[in-house]
XYZ file of C-alpha atoms in Angstrom:
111
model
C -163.186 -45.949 20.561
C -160.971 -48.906 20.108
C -157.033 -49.239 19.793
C -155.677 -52.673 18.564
C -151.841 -52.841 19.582
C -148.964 -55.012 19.157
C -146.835 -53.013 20.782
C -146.988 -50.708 23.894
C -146.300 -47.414 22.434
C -148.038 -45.476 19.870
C -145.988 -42.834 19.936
C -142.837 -41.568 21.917
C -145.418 -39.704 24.590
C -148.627 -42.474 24.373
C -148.431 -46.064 26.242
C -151.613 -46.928 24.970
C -150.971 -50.590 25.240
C -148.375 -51.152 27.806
C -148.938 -54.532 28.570
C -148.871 -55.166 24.762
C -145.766 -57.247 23.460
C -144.855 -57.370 19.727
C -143.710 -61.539 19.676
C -146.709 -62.783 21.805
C -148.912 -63.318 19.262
C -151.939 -61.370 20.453
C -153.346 -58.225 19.806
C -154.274 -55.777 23.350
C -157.594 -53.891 22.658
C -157.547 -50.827 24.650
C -161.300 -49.834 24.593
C -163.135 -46.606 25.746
C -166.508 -47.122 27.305
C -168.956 -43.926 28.665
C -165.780 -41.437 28.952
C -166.487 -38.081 29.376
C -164.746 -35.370 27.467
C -162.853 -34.387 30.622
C -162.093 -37.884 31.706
C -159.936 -38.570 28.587
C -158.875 -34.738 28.965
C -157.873 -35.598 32.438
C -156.155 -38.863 30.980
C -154.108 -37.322 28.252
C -153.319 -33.764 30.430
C -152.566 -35.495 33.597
C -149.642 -38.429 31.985
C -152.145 -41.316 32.881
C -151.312 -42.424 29.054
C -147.874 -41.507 28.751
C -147.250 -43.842 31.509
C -149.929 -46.341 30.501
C -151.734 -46.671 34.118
C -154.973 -44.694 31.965
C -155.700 -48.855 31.095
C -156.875 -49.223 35.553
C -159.611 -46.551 34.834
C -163.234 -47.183 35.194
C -164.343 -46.262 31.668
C -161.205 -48.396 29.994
C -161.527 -51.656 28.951
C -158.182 -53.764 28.460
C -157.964 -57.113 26.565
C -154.999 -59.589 25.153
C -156.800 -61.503 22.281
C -155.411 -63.275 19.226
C -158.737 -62.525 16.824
C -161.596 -59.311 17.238
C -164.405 -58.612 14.719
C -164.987 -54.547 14.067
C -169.123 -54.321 13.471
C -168.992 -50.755 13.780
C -172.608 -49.328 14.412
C -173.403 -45.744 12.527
C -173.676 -42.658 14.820
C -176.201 -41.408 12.500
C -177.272 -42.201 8.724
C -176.124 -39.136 7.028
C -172.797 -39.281 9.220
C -172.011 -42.938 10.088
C -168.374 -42.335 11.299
C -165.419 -43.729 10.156
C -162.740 -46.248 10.688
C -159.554 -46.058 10.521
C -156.536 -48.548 10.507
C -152.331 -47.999 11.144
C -154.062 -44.125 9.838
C -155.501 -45.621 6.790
C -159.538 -45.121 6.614
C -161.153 -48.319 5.751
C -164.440 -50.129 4.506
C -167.151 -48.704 7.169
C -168.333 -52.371 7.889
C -167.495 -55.592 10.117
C -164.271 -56.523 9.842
C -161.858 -59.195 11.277
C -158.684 -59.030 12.242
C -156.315 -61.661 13.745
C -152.954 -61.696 15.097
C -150.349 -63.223 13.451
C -147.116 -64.831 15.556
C -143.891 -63.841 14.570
C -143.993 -63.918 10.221
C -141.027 -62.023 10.000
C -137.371 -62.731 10.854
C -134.122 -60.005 10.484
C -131.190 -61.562 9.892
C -127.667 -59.387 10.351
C -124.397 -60.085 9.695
C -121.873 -58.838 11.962
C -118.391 -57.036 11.353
């Protein structure tokens, strides 16, 4: 599995990226190698991702990069798996992404 982040929190309860910073320009990969069904268990029961130190554990891999390229290999023919981005299922094939700095500006008037 692999999380691409701009920002530390996926949800109120899941620091999945907490080093992750929305103006830096980068996207932090948060990616699972070998974990065992009880280690992420163990990860999500125990607060380890709620508090974001799950990213110091042998099986997670933690990187700031401004450009990654997806080449998702299939689990099997019949079921290749899926991907999904921001909850949206997309194209099962290589894809790349890059990180954009700040493209968007707010401006408020006060009073």
């Amino acid at each position: 599995m692999v999380w691409a982040c701009n920002i530390p929190w996926l949800s109120s309860d899941v620091q999945m990226a907490p080093l992750a910073r929305l103006h830096d320009g980068c996207a932090d990969l948060v990616i699972v190698q070998r974990a065992s069904r009880a280690e992420l268990l163990d990860a999500f029961v125990n607060g380890k991702v709620e508090q974001g130190t799950h990213i110091h554990e042998d099986w997670c891999r933690y990187e700031k990069v401004e450009a990654f390229e997806l080449a998702p290999d299939p689990r099997t023919a019949r079921q290749p798996g899926f991907v999904a981005i921001d909850g949206e299922l997309w194209p099962f094939a290589k894809t790349r992404c890059e990180a954009s700095p700040v493209k968007l500006m707010l401006l408020g008037v006060g009073g």
